[in-house]
Coordinates of N, CA and C in Angstrom, one line a residue:
Chain A
X15 N 60.7 -46.4 17.5 CA 59.8 -46.7 16.5 C 59.7 -45.6 15.5
X16 N 59.5 -46.0 14.2 CA 59.4 -44.9 13.2 C 58.1 -44.2 13.3
X17 N 58.2 -42.9 13.0 CA 57.0 -42.0 13.1 C 57.2 -40.8 12.4
X18 N 56.0 -40.2 12.0 CA 56.0 -38.9 11.4 C 55.0 -38.0 12.2
X19 N 55.4 -36.8 12.5 CA 54.5 -35.9 13.3 C 54.2 -34.7 12.5
X20 N 52.9 -34.4 12.4 CA 52.5 -33.1 11.9 C 51.8 -32.4 13.1
X21 N 52.5 -31.5 13.8 CA 52.0 -31.1 15.1 C 50.8 -30.2 15.0
X22 N 50.4 -29.7 13.9 CA 49.2 -28.8 13.8 C 48.1 -29.5 13.0
X23 N 46.9 -29.6 13.6 CA 45.8 -30.2 12.9 C 45.4 -29.2 11.8
X24 N 45.5 -27.9 12.1 CA 45.0 -26.9 11.1 C 45.9 -25.7 11.2
X25 N 46.2 -25.1 10.0 CA 46.9 -23.8 9.9 C 46.1 -22.8 9.2
X26 N 46.0 -21.6 9.7 CA 45.2 -20.5 9.1 C 46.2 -19.4 8.7
X27 N 46.1 -19.0 7.4 CA 47.0 -18.0 6.8 C 46.2 -17.1 6.0
X28 N 46.5 -15.8 6.0 CA 45.8 -14.8 5.2 C 46.4 -14.9 3.8
X29 N 45.6 -14.7 2.7 CA 46.1 -14.7 1.4 C 47.2 -13.7 1.2
X30 N 48.3 -14.1 0.5 CA 49.4 -13.3 0.3 C 50.5 -13.4 1.3
X31 N 50.2 -14.0 2.5 CA 51.2 -14.1 3.5 C 52.0 -15.4 3.3
X32 N 53.2 -15.5 3.8 CA 53.9 -16.8 3.7 C 53.3 -17.9 4.6
X33 N 53.4 -19.1 4.2 CA 52.8 -20.2 4.9 C 53.9 -21.3 5.2
X34 N 53.7 -21.9 6.4 CA 54.6 -23.1 6.7 C 53.7 -24.2 7.3
X35 N 53.9 -25.4 6.8 CA 53.2 -26.6 7.4 C 54.4 -27.5 7.9
X36 N 54.3 -27.8 9.2 CA 55.4 -28.4 9.8 C 55.3 -30.0 9.8
X37 N 56.5 -30.6 9.7 CA 56.6 -32.0 9.7 C 58.0 -32.4 10.4
X38 N 57.9 -33.3 11.3 CA 59.1 -33.9 11.9 C 59.0 -35.4 11.8
X39 N 60.1 -36.1 11.8 CA 60.1 -37.5 11.6 C 61.1 -38.2 12.6
X40 N 60.9 -39.5 12.7 CA 61.8 -40.3 13.5 C 62.0 -41.6 12.8
X41 N 63.2 -41.7 12.1 CA 63.6 -43.0 11.5 C 65.1 -43.0 11.6
X42 N 65.6 -44.2 11.4 CA 67.0 -44.4 11.4 C 67.5 -44.4 9.9
X43 N 68.7 -44.1 9.7 CA 69.3 -44.1 8.4 C 68.8 -42.9 7.6
X44 N 69.2 -42.9 6.3 CA 68.8 -41.7 5.5 C 67.4 -41.8 5.0
X45 N 66.6 -40.8 5.3 CA 65.2 -40.9 4.9 C 64.9 -40.3 3.5
X46 N 63.9 -40.9 2.9 CA 63.3 -40.3 1.7 C 62.0 -39.6 2.2
X47 N 61.9 -38.3 1.9 CA 60.8 -37.5 2.5 C 59.9 -36.9 1.4
X48 N 58.6 -36.9 1.6 CA 57.6 -36.6 0.6 C 56.5 -35.6 1.3
X49 N 56.0 -34.8 0.4 CA 54.8 -34.1 0.7 C 53.7 -34.3 -0.4
X50 N 52.5 -34.6 0.1 CA 51.3 -34.8 -0.8 C 50.2 -33.8 -0.3
X51 N 49.4 -33.5 -1.3 CA 48.3 -32.6 -1.0 C 47.0 -33.3 -1.4
X52 N 45.9 -33.0 -0.7 CA 44.6 -33.6 -1.0 C 43.6 -32.5 -1.0
X53 N 43.1 -32.2 -2.2 CA 42.0 -31.2 -2.3 C 40.7 -31.9 -2.0
X54 N 39.7 -31.1 -1.6 CA 38.4 -31.7 -1.2 C 37.8 -32.7 -2.2
X55 N 37.4 -33.8 -1.7 CA 36.8 -34.9 -2.6 C 37.7 -35.4 -3.7
X56 N 39.0 -35.3 -3.5 CA 40.0 -35.8 -4.4 C 41.0 -36.8 -3.7
X57 N 41.7 -37.5 -4.5 CA 42.8 -38.3 -4.0 C 44.0 -37.4 -3.7
X58 N 45.1 -38.1 -3.2 CA 46.3 -37.3 -2.9 C 47.1 -37.1 -4.2
X59 N 47.8 -35.9 -4.2 CA 48.7 -35.6 -5.3 C 50.1 -35.3 -4.7
X60 N 51.1 -35.9 -5.4 CA 52.4 -35.6 -5.1 C 52.8 -34.2 -5.3
X61 N 53.5 -33.6 -4.3 CA 53.9 -32.2 -4.3 C 55.5 -32.1 -4.6
X62 N 56.2 -32.8 -3.7 CA 57.7 -32.7 -3.8 C 58.3 -33.8 -3.0
X63 N 59.6 -34.0 -3.2 CA 60.3 -35.0 -2.4 C 61.8 -34.6 -2.2
X64 N 62.3 -35.1 -1.1 CA 63.8 -35.0 -0.8 C 64.4 -36.4 -0.9
X65 N 65.4 -36.5 -1.7 CA 66.1 -37.8 -1.7 C 67.5 -37.6 -1.2
X66 N 68.2 -36.7 -1.8 CA 69.6 -36.4 -1.4 C 70.0 -35.0 -2.0
X67 N 71.1 -34.5 -1.6 CA 71.6 -33.2 -2.2 C 71.1 -32.0 -1.5
X68 N 70.7 -31.0 -2.3 CA 70.4 -29.7 -1.8 C 69.2 -29.8 -0.8
X69 N 69.4 -29.2 0.4 CA 68.4 -29.4 1.4 C 67.1 -28.6 1.1
X70 N 67.1 -27.7 0.2 CA 65.9 -27.0 -0.2 C 65.4 -27.6 -1.5
X71 N 64.2 -28.1 -1.4 CA 63.5 -28.8 -2.5 C 62.4 -28.0 -3.1
X72 N 62.3 -27.8 -4.4 CA 61.2 -27.1 -4.9 C 60.2 -28.0 -5.6
X73 N 58.9 -27.7 -5.5 CA 57.9 -28.6 -6.0 C 56.8 -27.9 -6.8
X74 N 55.7 -28.6 -6.9 CA 54.6 -28.0 -7.7 C 53.9 -26.8 -7.0
X75 N 53.2 -26.0 -7.8 CA 52.4 -24.9 -7.3 C 53.2 -23.9 -6.5
X76 N 54.5 -23.8 -6.7 CA 55.2 -22.8 -5.9 C 55.7 -23.2 -4.5
X77 N 55.4 -24.5 -4.2 CA 55.8 -24.9 -2.8 C 57.2 -25.4 -2.8
X78 N 57.8 -25.3 -1.6 CA 59.2 -25.8 -1.4 C 59.2 -26.3 0.0
X79 N 60.2 -27.1 0.3 CA 60.4 -27.7 1.6 C 61.9 -27.8 1.9
X80 N 62.2 -27.6 3.2 CA 63.6 -27.6 3.6 C 63.9 -28.8 4.5
X81 N 64.8 -29.6 4.1 CA 65.2 -30.8 4.9 C 66.3 -30.3 5.9
X82 N 66.0 -30.6 7.2 CA 66.9 -30.2 8.3 C 67.3 -31.5 9.0
X83 N 68.5 -32.0 8.8 CA 68.8 -33.3 9.4 C 69.0 -33.3 10.9
X84 N 69.5 -32.2 11.4 CA 69.8 -32.1 12.8 C 68.5 -32.0 13.6
X85 N 67.5 -31.3 13.0 CA 66.2 -31.2 13.7 C 65.2 -32.3 13.2
X86 N 65.6 -33.1 12.3 CA 64.8 -34.2 11.7 C 63.4 -33.6 11.3
X87 N 63.5 -32.5 10.5 CA 62.3 -31.8 10.1 C 62.3 -31.7 8.5
X88 N 61.1 -31.5 8.0 CA 60.9 -31.3 6.6 C 59.7 -30.4 6.4
X89 N 59.8 -29.2 6.7 CA 58.7 -28.3 6.7 C 58.4 -27.8 5.3
X90 N 57.1 -27.7 5.0 CA 56.6 -27.2 3.7 C 56.4 -25.7 3.8
X91 N 56.8 -25.0 2.7 CA 56.7 -23.6 2.8 C 56.2 -23.0 1.4
X92 N 55.7 -21.8 1.5 CA 55.3 -21.1 0.2 C 55.4 -19.6 0.6
X93 N 56.1 -18.8 -0.2 CA 56.3 -17.4 0.1 C 55.0 -16.6 0.1
X94 N 54.0 -16.9 -0.7 CA 52.8 -16.1 -0.8 C 51.6 -17.0 -1.0
X95 N 50.7 -17.2 0.0 CA 49.6 -18.1 -0.1 C 48.5 -17.7 -1.0
X96 N 47.9 -18.7 -1.6 CA 46.7 -18.4 -2.4 C 45.5 -19.1 -1.8
X97 N 44.3 -18.6 -2.0 CA 43.1 -19.2 -1.5 C 43.0 -20.6 -2.0
X98 N 43.4 -20.9 -3.2 CA 43.4 -22.2 -3.9 C 44.3 -23.2 -3.2
X99 N 45.2 -22.7 -2.4 CA 46.1 -23.6 -1.6 C 45.4 -24.3 -0.5
X100 N 44.2 -23.9 -0.2 CA 43.5 -24.5 0.9 C 43.2 -26.0 0.6
X101 N 43.7 -26.9 1.5 CA 43.6 -28.3 1.2 C 44.2 -29.0 2.5
X102 N 44.3 -30.3 2.4 CA 44.9 -31.2 3.4 C 46.2 -31.6 2.9
X103 N 47.3 -31.4 3.8 CA 48.6 -31.7 3.4 C 49.2 -32.8 4.3
X104 N 49.8 -33.8 3.6 CA 50.4 -34.9 4.3 C 51.9 -35.0 4.0
X105 N 52.6 -35.3 5.1 CA 54.0 -35.5 5.1 C 54.2 -37.0 5.2
X106 N 55.2 -37.6 4.5 CA 55.5 -39.0 4.6 C 57.0 -39.3 4.4
X107 N 57.4 -40.4 5.0 CA 58.8 -40.7 5.0 C 59.0 -42.2 4.7
X108 N 60.1 -42.5 4.0 CA 60.5 -43.9 3.8 C 62.0 -44.0 4.3
X109 N 62.2 -45.1 4.9 CA 63.6 -45.4 5.4 C 63.8 -46.9 5.4
X110 N 65.1 -47.3 5.4 CA 65.5 -48.7 5.3 C 65.0 -49.4 6.5
X111 N 65.0 -48.8 7.7 CA 64.6 -49.5 8.9 C 63.1 -49.7 9.0
X112 N 62.3 -49.1 8.1 CA 60.9 -49.3 8.1 C 60.5 -50.2 6.9
X113 N 61.6 -50.9 6.3 CA 61.4 -51.7 5.2 C 60.9 -50.9 4.0
X114 N 61.2 -49.6 4.0 CA 60.9 -48.7 2.9 C 59.4 -48.5 2.8
X115 N 58.6 -48.9 3.8 CA 57.2 -48.6 3.7 C 57.0 -47.1 4.0
X116 N 56.0 -46.5 3.4 CA 55.8 -45.1 3.6 C 55.1 -44.9 5.0
X117 N 55.7 -44.1 5.8 CA 55.1 -43.7 7.1 C 54.5 -42.4 7.0
X118 N 53.2 -42.3 7.3 CA 52.5 -41.0 7.0 C 52.2 -40.2 8.3
X119 N 52.2 -38.9 8.1 CA 51.6 -38.1 9.2 C 50.1 -38.1 9.1
X120 N 49.5 -37.5 10.1 CA 48.0 -37.5 10.2 C 47.4 -36.4 9.3
X121 N 48.2 -35.5 8.7 CA 47.7 -34.5 7.9 C 47.5 -33.1 8.6
X122 N 47.6 -32.1 7.8 CA 47.4 -30.7 8.4 C 46.4 -30.0 7.4
X123 N 45.4 -29.5 7.9 CA 44.4 -28.8 7.1 C 44.9 -27.3 7.0
X124 N 45.1 -26.9 5.8 CA 45.6 -25.5 5.5 C 44.4 -24.7 5.0
X125 N 44.1 -23.6 5.7 CA 43.0 -22.7 5.3 C 43.6 -21.4 5.0
X126 N 43.4 -20.9 3.8 CA 43.9 -19.6 3.3 C 42.7 -18.7 3.2
X127 N 42.7 -17.6 4.0 CA 41.5 -16.7 4.0 C 41.8 -15.5 3.1
X128 N 40.8 -15.1 2.3 CA 41.0 -13.9 1.4 C 41.2 -12.6 2.2
Chain B
X52 N 42.4 -35.3 -16.3 CA 42.0 -36.7 -16.0 C 43.0 -37.4 -15.3
X53 N 42.6 -38.1 -14.2 CA 43.6 -38.8 -13.4 C 44.1 -40.1 -14.1
X54 N 45.3 -40.5 -13.8 CA 45.8 -41.7 -14.4 C 45.4 -42.9 -13.7
X55 N 44.8 -42.7 -12.5 CA 44.3 -43.8 -11.7 C 42.8 -43.6 -11.5
X56 N 42.0 -44.5 -11.9 CA 40.5 -44.4 -11.8 C 39.9 -45.4 -10.9
X57 N 39.1 -44.9 -10.0 CA 38.4 -45.7 -9.0 C 36.9 -45.7 -9.2
X58 N 36.3 -46.8 -9.1 CA 34.8 -46.9 -9.1 C 34.3 -47.9 -8.1
X59 N 33.2 -47.7 -7.5 CA 32.4 -46.5 -7.5 C 33.0 -45.4 -6.7
X60 N 32.6 -44.2 -6.9 CA 33.1 -43.1 -6.0 C 32.5 -43.1 -4.6
X61 N 31.2 -43.6 -4.6 CA 30.5 -43.6 -3.3 C 29.8 -45.0 -3.3
X62 N 29.8 -45.6 -2.1 CA 29.2 -46.9 -1.9 C 28.6 -47.0 -0.5
X63 N 27.3 -47.3 -0.4 CA 26.7 -47.6 0.9 C 26.2 -49.0 0.9
X64 N 26.6 -49.7 2.0 CA 26.3 -51.1 2.0 C 25.9 -51.5 3.5
X65 N 25.1 -52.6 3.5 CA 24.8 -53.1 4.8 C 25.8 -54.1 5.2
X66 N 25.8 -54.5 6.5 CA 26.8 -55.4 7.0 C 26.8 -56.8 6.4
X67 N 25.7 -57.1 5.8 CA 25.6 -58.5 5.2 C 25.9 -58.5 3.7
X68 N 26.1 -57.3 3.1 CA 26.2 -57.2 1.7 C 27.6 -57.7 1.2
X69 N 27.7 -58.0 -0.1 CA 29.0 -58.2 -0.7 C 29.2 -57.2 -1.8
X70 N 30.2 -56.5 -1.9 CA 30.5 -55.5 -2.9 C 31.9 -55.5 -3.3
X71 N 32.3 -54.8 -4.3 CA 33.7 -54.7 -4.7 C 34.0 -53.3 -5.2
X72 N 35.2 -52.9 -4.9 CA 35.8 -51.6 -5.3 C 36.8 -52.0 -6.5
X73 N 36.8 -51.1 -7.5 CA 37.6 -51.3 -8.6 C 38.6 -50.2 -8.8
X74 N 39.8 -50.5 -9.3 CA 40.8 -49.5 -9.5 C 41.5 -49.9 -10.8
X75 N 41.8 -48.9 -11.7 CA 42.5 -49.1 -12.9 C 43.5 -48.0 -13.1
X76 N 44.7 -48.4 -13.5 CA 45.7 -47.4 -13.7 C 46.2 -47.4 -15.2
X77 N 46.3 -46.2 -15.7 CA 46.7 -46.1 -17.2 C 48.1 -45.5 -17.3
X78 N 49.0 -45.8 -16.3 CA 50.3 -45.2 -16.3 C 51.4 -46.2 -16.6
X79 N 51.1 -47.4 -16.8 CA 52.1 -48.4 -17.1 C 52.9 -48.8 -15.9
X80 N 52.4 -48.6 -14.7 CA 53.1 -48.9 -13.5 C 53.1 -50.4 -13.2
X81 N 54.0 -50.8 -12.4 CA 54.1 -52.2 -12.0 C 53.6 -52.5 -10.6
X82 N 53.4 -51.5 -9.8 CA 52.9 -51.7 -8.4 C 51.6 -51.0 -8.2
X83 N 50.7 -51.6 -7.4 CA 49.4 -51.0 -7.0 C 49.2 -51.3 -5.5
X84 N 48.4 -50.3 -4.9 CA 48.3 -50.3 -3.5 C 46.8 -50.0 -3.1
X85 N 46.4 -50.6 -2.0 CA 45.1 -50.1 -1.4 C 45.5 -49.5 -0.1
X86 N 44.9 -48.2 0.2 CA 45.0 -47.5 1.4 C 43.7 -47.3 2.0
X87 N 43.6 -47.2 3.3 CA 42.4 -46.7 4.0 C 42.6 -45.4 4.6
X88 N 41.8 -44.4 4.3 CA 41.9 -43.1 4.9 C 40.7 -42.8 5.8
X89 N 41.0 -42.6 7.1 CA 40.0 -42.1 8.1 C 40.4 -40.7 8.6
X90 N 39.4 -40.0 9.0 CA 39.6 -38.6 9.3 C 40.6 -38.4 10.4
X91 N 41.6 -37.5 10.2 CA 42.6 -37.1 11.2 C 43.5 -38.2 11.6
X92 N 43.6 -39.2 10.8 CA 44.6 -40.3 11.0 C 45.5 -40.5 9.8
X93 N 46.7 -41.0 10.1 CA 47.6 -41.3 9.0 C 47.0 -42.3 8.0
X94 N 47.3 -42.3 6.8 CA 46.9 -43.3 5.8 C 47.3 -44.7 6.3
X95 N 46.5 -45.7 6.1 CA 46.8 -47.0 6.5 C 47.0 -47.9 5.3
X96 N 48.2 -48.4 5.1 CA 48.5 -49.3 4.0 C 47.8 -50.6 4.2
X97 N 47.0 -51.1 3.2 CA 46.3 -52.4 3.4 C 47.0 -53.5 2.6
X98 N 47.2 -53.2 1.3 CA 47.8 -54.3 0.4 C 48.7 -53.6 -0.6
X99 N 49.7 -54.4 -1.0 CA 50.6 -54.0 -2.0 C 50.7 -55.1 -3.0
X100 N 50.7 -54.8 -4.3 CA 50.9 -55.8 -5.4 C 52.0 -55.2 -6.3
X101 N 52.9 -56.1 -6.6 CA 54.0 -55.8 -7.5 C 54.0 -56.8 -8.6
X102 N 53.9 -56.4 -9.8 CA 53.8 -57.4 -11.0 C 52.7 -58.4 -10.7
X103 N 51.6 -58.0 -10.2 CA 50.4 -58.9 -9.9 C 50.6 -59.7 -8.7
X104 N 51.7 -59.7 -8.1 CA 51.9 -60.6 -6.9 C 51.8 -59.7 -5.6
X105 N 51.0 -60.3 -4.6 CA 50.9 -59.6 -3.4 C 52.2 -59.6 -2.6
X106 N 52.7 -58.4 -2.2 CA 53.9 -58.4 -1.5 C 53.7 -57.9 0.0
X107 N 52.6 -57.3 0.2 CA 52.3 -56.8 1.6 C 50.8 -57.0 1.9
X108 N 50.6 -57.4 3.1 CA 49.3 -57.5 3.7 C 49.4 -57.1 5.1
X109 N 49.0 -55.9 5.4 CA 49.3 -55.3 6.7 C 48.2 -55.7 7.7
X110 N 48.1 -57.0 8.0 CA 47.2 -57.5 9.0 C 45.8 -57.0 8.8
X111 N 45.4 -57.0 7.6 CA 44.0 -56.6 7.2 C 43.0 -57.7 7.5
X112 N 41.9 -57.4 8.1 CA 40.9 -58.5 8.4 C 40.4 -59.2 7.1
X113 N 40.1 -60.4 7.2 CA 39.8 -61.2 6.0 C 38.5 -60.8 5.4
X114 N 37.7 -59.9 6.0 CA 36.5 -59.4 5.3 C 36.9 -58.5 4.1
X115 N 38.1 -58.1 4.0 CA 38.7 -57.4 2.9 C 39.5 -58.4 2.1
X116 N 39.2 -58.5 0.8 CA 39.9 -59.5 0.0 C 40.4 -58.8 -1.3
X117 N 41.7 -58.7 -1.5 CA 42.1 -58.0 -2.7 C 42.3 -59.0 -3.9
X118 N 42.2 -58.5 -5.1 CA 42.5 -59.3 -6.3 C 43.2 -58.4 -7.3
X119 N 44.2 -58.9 -7.9 CA 45.0 -58.2 -8.9 C 45.2 -59.1 -10.1
X120 N 44.2 -59.0 -11.1 CA 44.3 -59.9 -12.3 C 45.5 -59.5 -13.2
X121 N 45.9 -58.3 -13.3 CA 47.0 -57.8 -14.1 C 47.6 -56.5 -13.5
X122 N 48.6 -56.0 -14.1 CA 49.3 -54.9 -13.5 C 48.5 -53.6 -13.6
X123 N 47.4 -53.6 -14.3 CA 46.6 -52.4 -14.5 C 45.4 -52.3 -13.7
X124 N 44.9 -53.5 -13.1 CA 43.7 -53.5 -12.4 C 43.8 -54.1 -11.0
X125 N 43.1 -53.5 -10.1 CA 43.1 -54.0 -8.7 C 41.7 -53.9 -8.2
X126 N 41.3 -54.9 -7.5 CA 40.0 -54.9 -6.9 C 40.1 -55.1 -5.4
X127 N 39.1 -54.6 -4.7 CA 39.0 -54.9 -3.2 C 37.6 -55.4 -3.0
X128 N 37.5 -56.7 -2.7 CA 36.2 -57.3 -2.4 C 35.8 -57.2 -1.0
X129 N 34.6 -56.8 -0.7 CA 34.1 -56.5 0.6 C 33.0 -57.4 1.0
X130 N 33.0 -58.0 2.2 CA 31.9 -58.8 2.7 C 31.9 -58.8 4.2
X131 N 30.6 -58.8 4.7 CA 30.3 -58.7 6.1 C 31.2 -57.7 6.8
X132 N 31.1 -56.4 6.3 CA 31.9 -55.4 6.9 C 31.2 -54.8 8.2
X133 N 32.0 -54.1 8.9 CA 31.5 -53.5 10.1 C 31.4 -52.0 10.0
X134 N 30.6 -51.3 10.8 CA 30.4 -49.8 10.6 C 31.8 -49.1 10.7
X135 N 32.7 -49.6 11.5 CA 34.0 -48.9 11.7 C 34.9 -49.1 10.4
X136 N 34.4 -49.8 9.4 CA 35.1 -49.9 8.2 C 34.8 -48.8 7.2
X137 N 33.8 -48.0 7.6 CA 33.4 -46.8 6.8 C 34.6 -45.9 6.8
X138 N 35.0 -45.5 5.5 CA 36.2 -44.7 5.3 C 36.3 -44.4 3.8
X139 N 37.4 -43.6 3.5 CA 37.7 -43.4 2.1 C 38.8 -44.4 1.7
X140 N 38.5 -45.2 0.7 CA 39.5 -46.2 0.3 C 40.2 -45.7 -1.0
X141 N 41.5 -45.6 -0.9 CA 42.3 -45.0 -1.9 C 43.2 -46.1 -2.6
X142 N 43.1 -46.1 -3.9 CA 44.0 -46.9 -4.7 C 45.2 -46.0 -5.2
X143 N 46.4 -46.6 -5.3 CA 47.5 -45.9 -5.8 C 48.4 -46.8 -6.6
X144 N 49.2 -46.2 -7.4 CA 50.2 -47.0 -8.2 C 51.5 -46.3 -8.2
X145 N 52.6 -47.0 -8.5 CA 53.9 -46.5 -8.6 C 54.7 -47.3 -9.7
X146 N 55.7 -46.7 -10.2 CA 56.5 -47.4 -11.2 C 56.9 -48.8 -10.8
X147 N 57.5 -48.8 -9.6 CA 57.9 -50.1 -8.9 C 57.5 -50.1 -7.5
X148 N 57.4 -51.2 -6.8 CA 57.1 -51.3 -5.4 C 58.2 -50.6 -4.6
X149 N 57.9 -50.1 -3.5 CA 58.8 -49.2 -2.7 C 60.1 -49.9 -2.3
X150 N 60.0 -51.2 -2.2 CA 61.3 -51.9 -1.8 C 62.3 -51.8 -3.0
X151 N 61.8 -51.7 -4.2 CA 62.7 -51.7 -5.3 C 63.1 -50.2 -5.7
X152 N 62.1 -49.3 -5.4 CA 62.3 -47.9 -5.8 C 61.8 -47.0 -4.7
X153 N 62.6 -46.9 -3.6 CA 62.1 -46.2 -2.4 C 62.0 -44.7 -2.7
X154 N 62.6 -44.2 -3.8 CA 62.5 -42.7 -4.0 C 61.3 -42.4 -4.9
X155 N 60.5 -43.4 -5.4 CA 59.4 -43.1 -6.3 C 58.2 -42.6 -5.6
X156 N 57.4 -41.8 -6.3 CA 56.2 -41.3 -5.7 C 55.0 -42.1 -6.1
X157 N 54.0 -41.9 -5.3 CA 52.7 -42.6 -5.6 C 51.7 -41.8 -6.4
X158 N 50.9 -42.4 -7.2 CA 49.9 -41.7 -7.9 C 48.6 -42.3 -7.4
X159 N 47.7 -41.4 -6.9 CA 46.5 -41.8 -6.3 C 45.3 -41.6 -7.2
X160 N 44.3 -42.5 -7.0 CA 42.9 -42.3 -7.5 C 42.2 -41.4 -6.6
X161 N 40.9 -41.0 -7.0 CA 40.2 -40.1 -6.2 C 39.4 -40.7 -5.0
X162 N 39.5 -42.0 -4.9 CA 39.0 -42.7 -3.8 C 37.6 -43.2 -3.9
X163 N 37.2 -44.2 -3.1 CA 35.8 -44.7 -3.0 C 35.4 -44.5 -1.6
X164 N 34.4 -43.6 -1.4 CA 33.8 -43.3 -0.1 C 32.9 -44.4 0.3
X165 N 33.2 -45.2 1.3 CA 32.4 -46.4 1.7 C 31.7 -46.0 3.0
X166 N 30.4 -46.3 3.1 CA 29.6 -46.2 4.3 C 29.0 -47.5 4.6
X167 N 29.2 -48.0 5.8 CA 28.7 -49.3 6.2 C 27.6 -49.1 7.2
X168 N 26.4 -49.5 6.9 CA 25.3 -49.2 7.8 C 25.0 -50.4 8.8

């Protein structure tokens, strides 16, 4: 069955340190991978996506993500965290065997401490 | 200012009430979606409309009734809801439905927080 896993409910990082938010997926075929961010009391905002090509994808607000086909992962990263990065982050994937419906992870709450 | 506007932002209703959620997108997109967001759970797709035609209904109870009069407007009519329907309801749009453009991203509204008493 198709699925997306975000293994950490919450990630705590000190401001200025690098951050990683993990995402693994299980679909057949070539996936389209997405990260979205949700700030408090707001809707979701698109951050970045992987379609094809370079495995390292750069997105908004200094975020990047690395597609690893052998590990079926698409971890979100940022070299230096800001307090304003504190939010809820969602990983999502589309694939042909899911009829291209978006399959969502449950979200990871990122807390950046000053 | 968001390109997708949802009203009301907050709604409290009893189980016997009838209310509606409204969504409007100003992005010229062809597809619109309703999602249900509950705490610590993946987003649940409820309905998809492409060019005003409903293309997906993910086994949503009939107490939720969508309406899409044109490509810019989407409604979710609510009646005889249950307390477990309390959630954040998100409207989204995309240039085309995911079947036609699987690489396209979604643009979300800020959501309508629904509480059913």
